[in-house]
Structure formats: structure tokens, C-alpha cells
C-alpha positions as a printed NumPy array, in Angstrom:
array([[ 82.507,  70.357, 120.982],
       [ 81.33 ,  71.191, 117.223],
       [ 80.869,  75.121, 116.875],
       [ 78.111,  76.517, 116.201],
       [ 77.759,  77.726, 112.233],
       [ 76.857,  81.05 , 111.047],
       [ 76.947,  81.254, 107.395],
       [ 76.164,  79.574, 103.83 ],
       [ 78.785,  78.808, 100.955],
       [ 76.845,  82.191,  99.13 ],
       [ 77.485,  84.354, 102.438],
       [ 81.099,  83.175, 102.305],
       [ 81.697,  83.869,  98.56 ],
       [ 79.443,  86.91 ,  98.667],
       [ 81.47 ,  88.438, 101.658],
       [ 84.911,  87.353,  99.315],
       [ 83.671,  88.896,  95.983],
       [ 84.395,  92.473,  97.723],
       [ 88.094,  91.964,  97.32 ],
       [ 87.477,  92.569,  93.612],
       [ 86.471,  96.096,  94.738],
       [ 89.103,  96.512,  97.228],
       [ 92.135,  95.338,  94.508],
       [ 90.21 ,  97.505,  91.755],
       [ 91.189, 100.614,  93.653],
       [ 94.715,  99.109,  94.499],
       [ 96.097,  96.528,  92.391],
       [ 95.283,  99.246,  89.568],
       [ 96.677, 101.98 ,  92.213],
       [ 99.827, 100.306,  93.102],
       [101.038,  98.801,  89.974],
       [100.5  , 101.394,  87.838],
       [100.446, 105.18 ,  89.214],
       [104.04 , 105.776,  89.212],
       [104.607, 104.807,  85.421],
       [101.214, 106.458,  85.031],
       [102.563, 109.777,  86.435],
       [106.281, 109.82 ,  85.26 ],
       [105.849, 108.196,  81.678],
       [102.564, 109.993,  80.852],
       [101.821, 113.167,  82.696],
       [105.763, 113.403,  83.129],
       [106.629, 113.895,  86.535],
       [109.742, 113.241,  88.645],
       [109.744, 109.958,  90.531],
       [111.224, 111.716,  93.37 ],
       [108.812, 114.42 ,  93.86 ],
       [105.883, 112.326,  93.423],
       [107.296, 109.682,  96.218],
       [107.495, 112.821,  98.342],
       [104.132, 113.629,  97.838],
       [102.855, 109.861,  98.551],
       [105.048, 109.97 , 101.878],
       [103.935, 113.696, 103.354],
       [ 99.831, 112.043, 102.371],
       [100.767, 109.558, 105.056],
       [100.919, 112.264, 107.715],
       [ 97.635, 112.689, 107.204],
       [ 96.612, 108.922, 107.78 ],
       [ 98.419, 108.606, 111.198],
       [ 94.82 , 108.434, 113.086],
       [ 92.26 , 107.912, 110.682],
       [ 92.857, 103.433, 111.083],
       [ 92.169, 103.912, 114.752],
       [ 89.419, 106.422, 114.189],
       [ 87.714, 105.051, 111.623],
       [ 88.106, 101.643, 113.453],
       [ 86.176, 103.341, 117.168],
       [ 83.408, 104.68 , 114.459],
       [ 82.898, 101.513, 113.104],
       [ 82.709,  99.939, 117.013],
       [ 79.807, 102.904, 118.11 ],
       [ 77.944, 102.792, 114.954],
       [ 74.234, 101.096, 115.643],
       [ 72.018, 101.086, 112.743],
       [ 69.581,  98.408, 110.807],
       [ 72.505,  97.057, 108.715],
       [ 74.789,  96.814, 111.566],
       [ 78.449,  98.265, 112.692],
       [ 80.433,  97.791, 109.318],
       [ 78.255,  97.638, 106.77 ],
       [ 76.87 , 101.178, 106.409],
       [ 80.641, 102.171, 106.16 ],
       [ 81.667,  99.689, 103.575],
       [ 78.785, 101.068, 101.929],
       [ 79.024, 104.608, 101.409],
       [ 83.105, 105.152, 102.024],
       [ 82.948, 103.201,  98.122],
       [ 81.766, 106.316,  96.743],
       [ 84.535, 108.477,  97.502],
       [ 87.15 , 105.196,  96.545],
       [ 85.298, 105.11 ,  93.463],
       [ 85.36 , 109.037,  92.914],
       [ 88.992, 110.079,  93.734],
       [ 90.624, 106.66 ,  92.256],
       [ 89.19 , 108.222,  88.795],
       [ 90.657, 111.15 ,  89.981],
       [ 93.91 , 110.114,  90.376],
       [ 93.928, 108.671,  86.671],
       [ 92.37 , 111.785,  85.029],
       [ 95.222, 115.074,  85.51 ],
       [ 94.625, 117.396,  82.943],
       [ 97.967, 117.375,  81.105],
       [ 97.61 , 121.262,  79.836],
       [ 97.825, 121.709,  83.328],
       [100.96 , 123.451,  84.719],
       [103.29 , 121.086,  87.108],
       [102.1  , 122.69 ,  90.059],
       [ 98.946, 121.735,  89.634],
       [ 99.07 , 118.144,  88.575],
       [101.038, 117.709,  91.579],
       [ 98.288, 118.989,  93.829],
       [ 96.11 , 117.41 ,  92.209],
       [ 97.483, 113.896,  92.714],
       [ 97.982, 114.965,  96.295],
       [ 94.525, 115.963,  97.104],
       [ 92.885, 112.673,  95.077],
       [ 95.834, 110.602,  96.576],
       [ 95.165, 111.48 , 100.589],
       [ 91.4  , 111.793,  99.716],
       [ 91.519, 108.105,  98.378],
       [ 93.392, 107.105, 101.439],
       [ 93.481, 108.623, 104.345],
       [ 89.109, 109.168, 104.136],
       [ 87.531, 106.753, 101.767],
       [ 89.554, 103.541, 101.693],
       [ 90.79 , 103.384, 105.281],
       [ 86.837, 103.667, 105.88 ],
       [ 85.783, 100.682, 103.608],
       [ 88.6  ,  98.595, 104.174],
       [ 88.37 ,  98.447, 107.892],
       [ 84.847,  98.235, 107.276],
       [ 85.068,  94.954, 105.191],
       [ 88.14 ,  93.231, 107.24 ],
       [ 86.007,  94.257, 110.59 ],
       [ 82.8  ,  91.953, 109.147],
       [ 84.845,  88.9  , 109.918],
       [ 84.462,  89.418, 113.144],
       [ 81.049,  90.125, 112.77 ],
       [ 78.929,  88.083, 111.034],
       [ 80.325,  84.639, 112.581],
       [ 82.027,  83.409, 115.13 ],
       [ 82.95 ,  80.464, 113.78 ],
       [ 86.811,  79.869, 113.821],
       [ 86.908,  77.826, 110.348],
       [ 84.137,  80.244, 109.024],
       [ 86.428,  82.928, 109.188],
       [ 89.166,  81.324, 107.702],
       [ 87.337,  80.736, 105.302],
       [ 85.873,  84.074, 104.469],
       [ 89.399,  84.719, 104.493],
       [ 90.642,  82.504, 101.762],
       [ 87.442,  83.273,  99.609],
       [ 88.148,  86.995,  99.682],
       [ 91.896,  86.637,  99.005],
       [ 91.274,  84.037,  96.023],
       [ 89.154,  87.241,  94.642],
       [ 91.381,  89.53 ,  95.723],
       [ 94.699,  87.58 ,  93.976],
       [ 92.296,  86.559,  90.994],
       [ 91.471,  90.653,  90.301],
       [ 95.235,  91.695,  90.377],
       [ 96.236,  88.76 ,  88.11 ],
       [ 93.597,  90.058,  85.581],
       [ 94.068,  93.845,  86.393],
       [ 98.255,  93.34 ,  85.663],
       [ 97.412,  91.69 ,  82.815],
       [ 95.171,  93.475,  81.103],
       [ 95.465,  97.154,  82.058],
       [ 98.47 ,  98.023,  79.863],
       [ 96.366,  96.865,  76.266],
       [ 93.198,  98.218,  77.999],
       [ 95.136, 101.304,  77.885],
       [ 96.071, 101.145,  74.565],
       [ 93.054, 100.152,  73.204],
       [ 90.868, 103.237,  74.976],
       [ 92.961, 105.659,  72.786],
       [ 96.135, 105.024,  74.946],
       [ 97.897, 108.285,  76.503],
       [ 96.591, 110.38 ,  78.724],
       [ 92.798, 109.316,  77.914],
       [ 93.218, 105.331,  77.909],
       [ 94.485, 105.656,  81.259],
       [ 91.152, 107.836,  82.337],
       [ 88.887, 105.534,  80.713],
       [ 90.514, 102.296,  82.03 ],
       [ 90.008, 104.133,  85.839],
       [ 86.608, 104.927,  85.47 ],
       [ 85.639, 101.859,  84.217],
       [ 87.177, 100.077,  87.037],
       [ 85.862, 102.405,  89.695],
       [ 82.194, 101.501,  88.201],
       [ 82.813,  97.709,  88.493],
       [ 84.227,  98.263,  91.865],
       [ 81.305, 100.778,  92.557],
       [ 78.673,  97.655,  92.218],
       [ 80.582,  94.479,  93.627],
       [ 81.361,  96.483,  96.548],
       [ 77.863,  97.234,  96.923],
       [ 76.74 ,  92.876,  96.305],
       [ 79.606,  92.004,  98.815],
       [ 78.134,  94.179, 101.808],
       [ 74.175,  93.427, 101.497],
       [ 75.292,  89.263, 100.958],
       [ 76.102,  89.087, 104.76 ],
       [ 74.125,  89.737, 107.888],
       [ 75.824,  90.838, 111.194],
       [ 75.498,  89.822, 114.255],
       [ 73.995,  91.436, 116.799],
       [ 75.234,  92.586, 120.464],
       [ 73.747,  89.377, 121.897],
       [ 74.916,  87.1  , 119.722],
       [ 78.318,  88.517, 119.38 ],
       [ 78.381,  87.787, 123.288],
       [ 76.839,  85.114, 123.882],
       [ 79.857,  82.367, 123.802],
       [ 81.269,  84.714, 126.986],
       [ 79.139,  82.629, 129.104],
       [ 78.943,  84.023, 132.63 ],
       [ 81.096,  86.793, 131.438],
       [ 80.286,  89.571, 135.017],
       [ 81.917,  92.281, 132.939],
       [ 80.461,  94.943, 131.053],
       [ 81.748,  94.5  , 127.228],
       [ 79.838,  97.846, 125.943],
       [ 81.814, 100.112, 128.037],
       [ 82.425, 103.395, 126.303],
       [ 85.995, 104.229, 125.713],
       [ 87.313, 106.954, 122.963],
       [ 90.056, 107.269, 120.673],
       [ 93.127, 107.709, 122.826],
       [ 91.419, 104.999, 124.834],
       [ 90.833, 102.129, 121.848],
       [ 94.807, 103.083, 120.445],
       [ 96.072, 102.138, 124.391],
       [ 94.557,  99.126, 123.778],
       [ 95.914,  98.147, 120.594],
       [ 99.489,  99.108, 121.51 ],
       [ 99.245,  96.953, 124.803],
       [ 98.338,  94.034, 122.415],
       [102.096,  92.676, 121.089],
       [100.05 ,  90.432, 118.424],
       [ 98.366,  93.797, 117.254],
       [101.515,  95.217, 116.863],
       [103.083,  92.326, 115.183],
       [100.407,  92.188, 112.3  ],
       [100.694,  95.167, 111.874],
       [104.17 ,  95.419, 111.602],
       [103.656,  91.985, 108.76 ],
       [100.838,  93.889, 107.405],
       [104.089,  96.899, 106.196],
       [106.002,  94.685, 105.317],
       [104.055,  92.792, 102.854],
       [102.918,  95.862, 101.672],
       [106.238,  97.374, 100.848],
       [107.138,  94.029,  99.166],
       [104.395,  94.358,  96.868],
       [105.482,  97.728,  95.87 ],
       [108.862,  96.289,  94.964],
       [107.205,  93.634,  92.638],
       [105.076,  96.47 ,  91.327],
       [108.282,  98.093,  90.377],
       [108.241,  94.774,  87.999],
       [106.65 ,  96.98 ,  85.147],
       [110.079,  99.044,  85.092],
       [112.345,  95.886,  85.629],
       [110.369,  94.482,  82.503],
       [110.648,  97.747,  80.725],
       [113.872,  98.436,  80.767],
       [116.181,  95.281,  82.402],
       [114.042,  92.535,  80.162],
       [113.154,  95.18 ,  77.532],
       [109.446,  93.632,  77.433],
       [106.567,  95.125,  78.828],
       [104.253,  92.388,  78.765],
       [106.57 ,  90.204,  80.55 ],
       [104.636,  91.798,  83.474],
       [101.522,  90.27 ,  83.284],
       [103.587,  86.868,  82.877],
       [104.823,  87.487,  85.916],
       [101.331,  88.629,  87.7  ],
       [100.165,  85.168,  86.879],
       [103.492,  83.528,  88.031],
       [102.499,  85.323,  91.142],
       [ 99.053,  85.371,  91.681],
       [ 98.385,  81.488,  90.392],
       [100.007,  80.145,  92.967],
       [ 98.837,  82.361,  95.903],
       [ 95.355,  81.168,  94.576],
       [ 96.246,  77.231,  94.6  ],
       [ 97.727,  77.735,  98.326],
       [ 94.363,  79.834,  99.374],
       [ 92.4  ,  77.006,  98.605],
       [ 93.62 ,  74.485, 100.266],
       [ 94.504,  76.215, 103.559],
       [ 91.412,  75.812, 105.649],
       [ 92.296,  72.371, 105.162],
       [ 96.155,  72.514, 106.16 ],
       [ 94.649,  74.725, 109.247],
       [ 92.517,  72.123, 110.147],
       [ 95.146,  69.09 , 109.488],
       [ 97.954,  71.167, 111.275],
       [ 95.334,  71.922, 114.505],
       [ 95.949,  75.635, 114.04 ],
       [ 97.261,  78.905, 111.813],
       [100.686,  79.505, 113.949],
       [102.794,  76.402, 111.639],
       [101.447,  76.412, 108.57 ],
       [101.99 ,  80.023, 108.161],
       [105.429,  79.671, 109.777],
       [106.792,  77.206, 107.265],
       [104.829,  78.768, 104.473],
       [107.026,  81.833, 104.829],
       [109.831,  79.702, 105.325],
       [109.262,  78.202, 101.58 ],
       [108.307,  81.654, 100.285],
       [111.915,  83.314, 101.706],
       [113.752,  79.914,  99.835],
       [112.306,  80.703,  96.449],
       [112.659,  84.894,  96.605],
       [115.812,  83.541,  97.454],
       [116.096,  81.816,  94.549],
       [114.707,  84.363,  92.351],
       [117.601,  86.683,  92.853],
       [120.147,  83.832,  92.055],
       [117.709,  83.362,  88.334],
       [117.683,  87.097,  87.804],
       [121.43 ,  87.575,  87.931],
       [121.734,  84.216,  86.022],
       [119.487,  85.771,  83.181],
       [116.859,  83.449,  83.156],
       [113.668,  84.316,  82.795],
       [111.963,  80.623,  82.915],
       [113.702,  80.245,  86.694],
       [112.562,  83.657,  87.697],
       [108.985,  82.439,  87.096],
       [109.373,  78.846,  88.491],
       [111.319,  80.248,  91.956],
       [108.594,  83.137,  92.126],
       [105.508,  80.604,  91.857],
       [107.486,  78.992,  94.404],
       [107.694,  82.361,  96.889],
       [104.375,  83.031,  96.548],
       [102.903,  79.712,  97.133],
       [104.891,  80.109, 100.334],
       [103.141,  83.018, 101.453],
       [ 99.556,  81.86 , 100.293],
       [ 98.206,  80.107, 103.821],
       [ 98.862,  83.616, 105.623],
       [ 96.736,  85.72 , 103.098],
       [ 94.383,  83.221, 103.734],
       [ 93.9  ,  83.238, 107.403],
       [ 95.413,  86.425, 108.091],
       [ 91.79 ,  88.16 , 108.809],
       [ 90.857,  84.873, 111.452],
       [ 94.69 ,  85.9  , 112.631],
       [ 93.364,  89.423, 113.698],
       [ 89.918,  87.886, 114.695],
       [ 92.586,  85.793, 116.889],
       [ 94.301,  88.868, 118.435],
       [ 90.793,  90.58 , 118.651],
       [ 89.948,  87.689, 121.319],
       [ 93.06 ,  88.381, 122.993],
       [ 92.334,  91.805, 123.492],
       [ 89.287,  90.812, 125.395],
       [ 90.47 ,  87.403, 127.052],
       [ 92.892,  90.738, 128.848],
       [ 91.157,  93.263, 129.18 ],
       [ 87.123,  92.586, 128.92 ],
       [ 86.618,  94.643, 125.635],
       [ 85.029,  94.548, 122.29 ],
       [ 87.418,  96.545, 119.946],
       [ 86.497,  94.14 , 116.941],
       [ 86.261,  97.175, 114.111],
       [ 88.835,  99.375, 115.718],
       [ 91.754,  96.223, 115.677],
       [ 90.762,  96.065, 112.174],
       [ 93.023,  99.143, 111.783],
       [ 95.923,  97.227, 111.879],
       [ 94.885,  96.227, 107.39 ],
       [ 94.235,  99.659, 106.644],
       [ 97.27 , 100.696, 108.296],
       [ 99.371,  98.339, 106.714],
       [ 97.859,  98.824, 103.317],
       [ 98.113, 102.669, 103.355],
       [101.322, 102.966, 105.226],
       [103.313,  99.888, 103.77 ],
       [101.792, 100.571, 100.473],
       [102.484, 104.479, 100.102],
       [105.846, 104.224, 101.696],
       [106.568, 101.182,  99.131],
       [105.819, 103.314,  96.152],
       [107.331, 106.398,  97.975],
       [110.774, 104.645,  98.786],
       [110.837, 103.203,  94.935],
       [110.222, 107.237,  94.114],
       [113.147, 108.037,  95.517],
       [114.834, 105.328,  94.205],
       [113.99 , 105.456,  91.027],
       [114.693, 109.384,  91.468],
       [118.513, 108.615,  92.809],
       [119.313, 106.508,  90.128],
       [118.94 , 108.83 ,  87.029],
       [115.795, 107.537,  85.563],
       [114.588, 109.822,  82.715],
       [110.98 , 108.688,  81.937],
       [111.568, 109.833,  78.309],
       [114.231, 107.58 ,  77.181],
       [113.815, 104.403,  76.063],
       [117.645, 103.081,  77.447],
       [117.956, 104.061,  81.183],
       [121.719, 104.949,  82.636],
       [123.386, 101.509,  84.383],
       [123.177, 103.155,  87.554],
       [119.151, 102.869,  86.732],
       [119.697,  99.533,  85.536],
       [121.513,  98.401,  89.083],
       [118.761, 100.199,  91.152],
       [116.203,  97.833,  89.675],
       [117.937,  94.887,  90.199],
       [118.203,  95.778,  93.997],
       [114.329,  96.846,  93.995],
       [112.973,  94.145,  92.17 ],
       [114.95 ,  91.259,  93.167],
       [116.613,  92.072,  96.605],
       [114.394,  94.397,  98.351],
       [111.629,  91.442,  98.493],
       [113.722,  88.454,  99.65 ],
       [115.477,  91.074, 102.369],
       [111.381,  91.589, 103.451],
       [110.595,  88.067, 103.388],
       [113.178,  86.99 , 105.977],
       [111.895,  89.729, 108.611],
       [108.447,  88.376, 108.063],
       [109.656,  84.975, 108.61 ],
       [111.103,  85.833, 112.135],
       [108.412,  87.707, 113.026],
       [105.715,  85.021, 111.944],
       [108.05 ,  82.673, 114.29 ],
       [106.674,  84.559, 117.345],
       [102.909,  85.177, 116.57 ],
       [101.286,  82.701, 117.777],
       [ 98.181,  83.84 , 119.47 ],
       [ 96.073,  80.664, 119.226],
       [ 98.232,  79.064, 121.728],
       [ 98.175,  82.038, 124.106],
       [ 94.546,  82.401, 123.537],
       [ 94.058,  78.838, 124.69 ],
       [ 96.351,  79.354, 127.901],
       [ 94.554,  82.206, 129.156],
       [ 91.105,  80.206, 128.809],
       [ 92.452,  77.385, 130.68 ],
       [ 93.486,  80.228, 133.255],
       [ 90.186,  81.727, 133.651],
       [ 88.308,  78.073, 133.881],
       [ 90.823,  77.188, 136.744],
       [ 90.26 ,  80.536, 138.658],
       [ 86.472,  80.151, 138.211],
       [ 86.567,  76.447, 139.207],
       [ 88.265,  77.684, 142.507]])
């Protein structure tokens, strides 16, 4: 039977545009705060990826809560929406924050201020909007293909804004007046541009309501707006092993893009060319786009998610791989090919990885008869903010350990080997676990199993 359809091609690529907003705040944030803050401002690596890892304490339950808030919220523009909304704001706010420390400021106090704009930015506003926009996938269709792909459509926007944001940002910089003041003017411009997609992304979608969100549970006896609070909705999650899974994936990734973000430094100082970065954002981000738009097609060829992103990962660990073998070979034209390669590999599970969750959402209820649609949600938040900040914490340290001195232009060999291991063997190392874990997640099939369970006990 033929589902039912929920949106148009504009609600699709309306919903995806809001990944420009999203990557504004951290494709800027991730690839560039640490040589912001140690080549600019001047602080230690180390301290700074202390900083980044103690803010973390103070994100251990805002996923979760923010995710129940989302689930009790009833107002005219729905559950997610108002969130996505106003949490912006603040994103837009404290990520020009981050980017404006006073430099006659004493070291003290440029560290605490980058620790109260960092957590701020974080652990309150983004957490809020992401969850927020991942949760609408679940909410404004139903549709299985639809939400793969809403998926594909936002990550096309979202790859598409960090190819241009690593490209650009450095002679942006420069161009603004460079220094301390390029880097403030580049951040609130961004902020701004985020500050209106955002707002286009959230009013080009309607969500569903209550009735229709229930309505396929046909017959459904149980009561799926029973109340349940915070300790509650985080039982639930940590019963589900495909919650914990994707989140789990969701770290990883994140930590691997840190490592690649570490690319400015491994261009810097092992390539001696800045701009080789932005080569390599495209090398990158070009190919994740090609794979995003052809996999609602490969879904629907390969009858399901579970393979396609199996092998994908499969390719993507073959040509990281390969990457390391180029790097230590010293060639640069390799290093591009085998990394289009990797990340063509790993395009088909950015694409479907919010229908994944939408997936594991259903599972949740198939077991246990409730809606937790904006509190599993958590899982990308999560990920981002805890894979993310412990990425660029760990390469902190690292960086720290090995002697870099952000003030000389020739870094010790003991530098020089640390970014070899960051930039070339960190990610491969990461793409293997993912691979193994992908090899178990495959929730479509169980999903399917427990229907056919239910039918049979009802047919009885």
C-alpha cells in the first residue's frame, strides 16, 4: 500500500535550507575557534580544550530536557517550531560572542569569556534549536521516503554551507581588516544570515497535529499522551539499544570532524599552505553532496537504509584508509582523490540518518506505547555538542602535548608528528568503529518483526 504524502518539494527544501543556519553557528565554530583563539587572541591549546571539556558538564541533561520540553509544548505553531524559533537568538547572540574577546583584556578574562559564550551557545541555545529542527522530521510527515528526503535536502545545505564557510572565511577575514576585528565582523555577519534562514526554514513547514500524528496506530487501546518527566523520557531512551547506538555514531562522527578541522593546522604547518584547506573542504563536502542526492533512490532500490549505509561506510573506511597511505607518500593529488572517496562513503548515512532516528523513534513506541518523538531527538544534539566539544577538546590537548607555539611560523617535529596522527589517523581509526557499529543497527528490520508480532497476536 502507497503511503499517504504530507509535503511539497518547497516544504522539503524549505525544512533543508535551516542547515545553513545550523552549520553557520558550527562549521564556522568548529573549524575555526581554536586557531581563532591560539593564533589571534593567543591562548594555550591546552587550556582552552579544558575549558571546552569542563562546558560539557554542563550539557549532560539539557538533550533530554530540552527534548521532554519540546514533547509538552502545545501552541499554534506546534511542538518544535516555537523552539527552533526563539533558541536562534541566543545561537545568533553568543556565536558573535565567541568571535568578539576584547584582546586588551587580561587572560583571565578572555578565558571566561569564551567559557560563558561557549556553554551559553551550547548547552542553552543550540541544543534547543537543534533538537528542535531534527525533532520536525518526525513531525510534519509521516511519510518514510518524505523523511528521507527532508533528510538529504537539509544535509545537501548543510555540506553546501561548510564547503563555502571553509572556503571563504579565512579571506573574509582578511578582507574585514583581518586580526582581531575580521574575525568579529565575519561572526556577526554570519550570525545575521543564520538569524533569517533559520527563521524561513521553521515557518516553511506545518506540523502535525496529535490526531494526525496517531492516526496510522489504528486500533491502538493505549494511551500515547501519557505524562512522563525527565528521569522518565531518559529510561526510555537508554532501554532503546538503537538510541544508544546513534548516539554513540552521532560522537563519533563528530569527533572525526574535529580531526579534519584540525586540517587548517595540518595545511599550515605540514603542507605550509593555508588555503589548501578550502581545497580540501570541497574534496570533502562535493562528494558528500553527490552521494546525498542520490540516496533516496539507493534507499528505495536497496528496500531499506540498514545496507546502503553499511557498505557506504565500508567504502568511506577504504579511502580514509587510503588517505593515510597518500599523506605519508606526500601527495597531495591522492589525499584529495582517496578523501572524495571517504566521504562519498559516508554520504547515504547523513542523508537518512534523521528517518534513522524517526526509525528508532517507532521502536520506542512499537515497545513501549509512547510518543518521545522530540525528546529521542536528543541523541543529534548530544552527539553534536559532546562529540564536537570533546573533538576540539582532545585536539587541545594534543596540540598542547606536542609543543605547539602559536607564534612561530615552523612548529617542533614532535608538533609536526602529532598532526599527522590527528589529521590522518585519528579519522580512519573512527571510521572503522562506525563501520561495526553501523553493521548492527538495523532497526527497519526489527521494526517490521515486531509489527508482524502485534498483527499475529491481534489476529488471535
Amino acid at each position: 500500500m502507497q503511503e499517504k504524502t504530507y509535503l511539497k518539494w518547497y516544504n522539503k527544501v524549505g525544512y533543508g535550507s535551516g542547515d545553513i543556519a545550523g552549520n553557520v553557528v558550527y562549521a564556522f565554530l568548529s573549524s575555526f575557534v581554536m586557531i581563532y583563539l591560539t593564533n589571534t587572541i593567543g591562548l594555550n591549546p591546552g587550556i582552552v580544550g579544558t575549558l571546552i571539556a569542563a562546558s560539557k558538564f554542563f550539557d549532560g541533561v539539557t538533550d533530554i530536557f530540552f527534548g521532554a520540553m519540546i514533547d509538552k509544548t502545545k501552541t499554534r505553531l506546534g511542538k518544535a517550531r516555537p523552539w527552533m524559533l526563539y533558541a536562534y537568538v541566543g545561537c545568533a547572540v553568543t556565536l558573535a560572542a565567541i568571535f568578539a574577546i576584547p584582546v586588551n583584556l587580561g587572560k583571565t578574562s578572555q578565558y571566561a569569556w569564551f567559557f560563558i559564550a561557549y556553554t551559553l551557545l551550547n548547552a542553552v541555545f543550540y541544543t534547543a534549536n537543534n533538537i528542535a529542527y531534527s525533532a520536525l522530521t518526525a513531525l510534519v510527515t509521516k511519510n518514510s521516503k518524505e523523511r528521507v528526503q527532508m533528510g538529504s535536502y537539509r544535509f545537501i545545505f548543510a555540506f553546501g554551507t561548510s564547503l563555502l564557510i571553509q572556503s571563504i572565511t579565512i579571506n573574509a577575514v582578511a578582507y574585514c581588516g583581518g586580526g582581531a576585528s575580521g574575525w568579529r565582523t565575519v561572526a556577526i555577519i554570519y550570525s545575521l544570515i543564520g538569524l533569517v534562514v533559520n527563521t524561513i526554514s521553521a515557518l516553511s513547514v506545518r506540523e502535525l497535529s496529535e490526531e494526525e500524528l496517531n492516526e496510522a496506530e489504528k486500533g491502538d487501546p493505549e494511551n500515547t499522551q501519557e505524562k512522563y518527566g525527565l528521569v522518565a523520557a531518559a529510561r526510555i531512551l537508554i532501554s532503546n539499544k538503537f538510541y544508544l547506538m546513534i548516539c554513540g555514531v552521532y560522537i563519533l562522527q563528530q569527533i572525526y570532524g574535529a580531526m579534519l578541522n584540525m586540517g587548517i593546522y595540518y595545511m599550515t604547518y605540514v603542507l605550509k599552505n593555508e588555503n589548501l584547506y578550502g581545497v580540501f573542504s570541497w574534496a570533502i563536502n562535493i562528494p558528500l553532496i553527490v552521494a546525498l542526492v542520490f540516496t533516496p533512490t539507493l534507499v528505495a532500490r536497496w528496500k531499506g537504509m540498514y545496507r546502503l549505509n553499511l557498505r557506504g561506510y565500508i567504502l568511506g573506511t577504504f579511502g580514509r584508509a587510503m588517505v593515510v597511505v597518500a599523506g605519508y607518500y606526500g601527495s597531495v593529488p591522492l589525499m584529495l582523490f582517496f578523501t572524495g572517496v571517504a566521504a562519498f562513503g559516508q554520504g547515504p548515512w547523513q542523508g537518512d540518518m534523521n528517518a534513522v532516528i524517526a526509525s528508532c523513534s517507532e521502536y520506542t513506541y512499537l515497545t513501549t506505547k509512547k510518543r518521545v518523538d522530540g525528546t529521542m531527538y536528543s541523541c543529534t544534539s548530544l552527539g553534536v555538542k559532546l562529540g564536537g566539544g570533546l573533538g576540539t577538546a582532545i585536539a587541545g590537548w594534543m596540540l598542547a602535548a606536542s609543543g605547539f607555539d602559536g607564534t612561530l611560523a615552523v612548529q617542533p617535529e614532535s608538533c609536526m608528528n602529532m598532526l599527522y596522527f590527528m589529521y590522518l589517523w585519528i579519522p580512519m581509526f573512527i571510521s572503522l568503529v562506525i563501520t561495526l557499529v553501523l553493521s548492527r543497527m538495523n532497526v527497519e528490520e526489527t521494526n517490521e518483526k515486531l509489527k508482524q508480532e502485534m498483527e499475529a497476536e491481534v489476529s488471535v
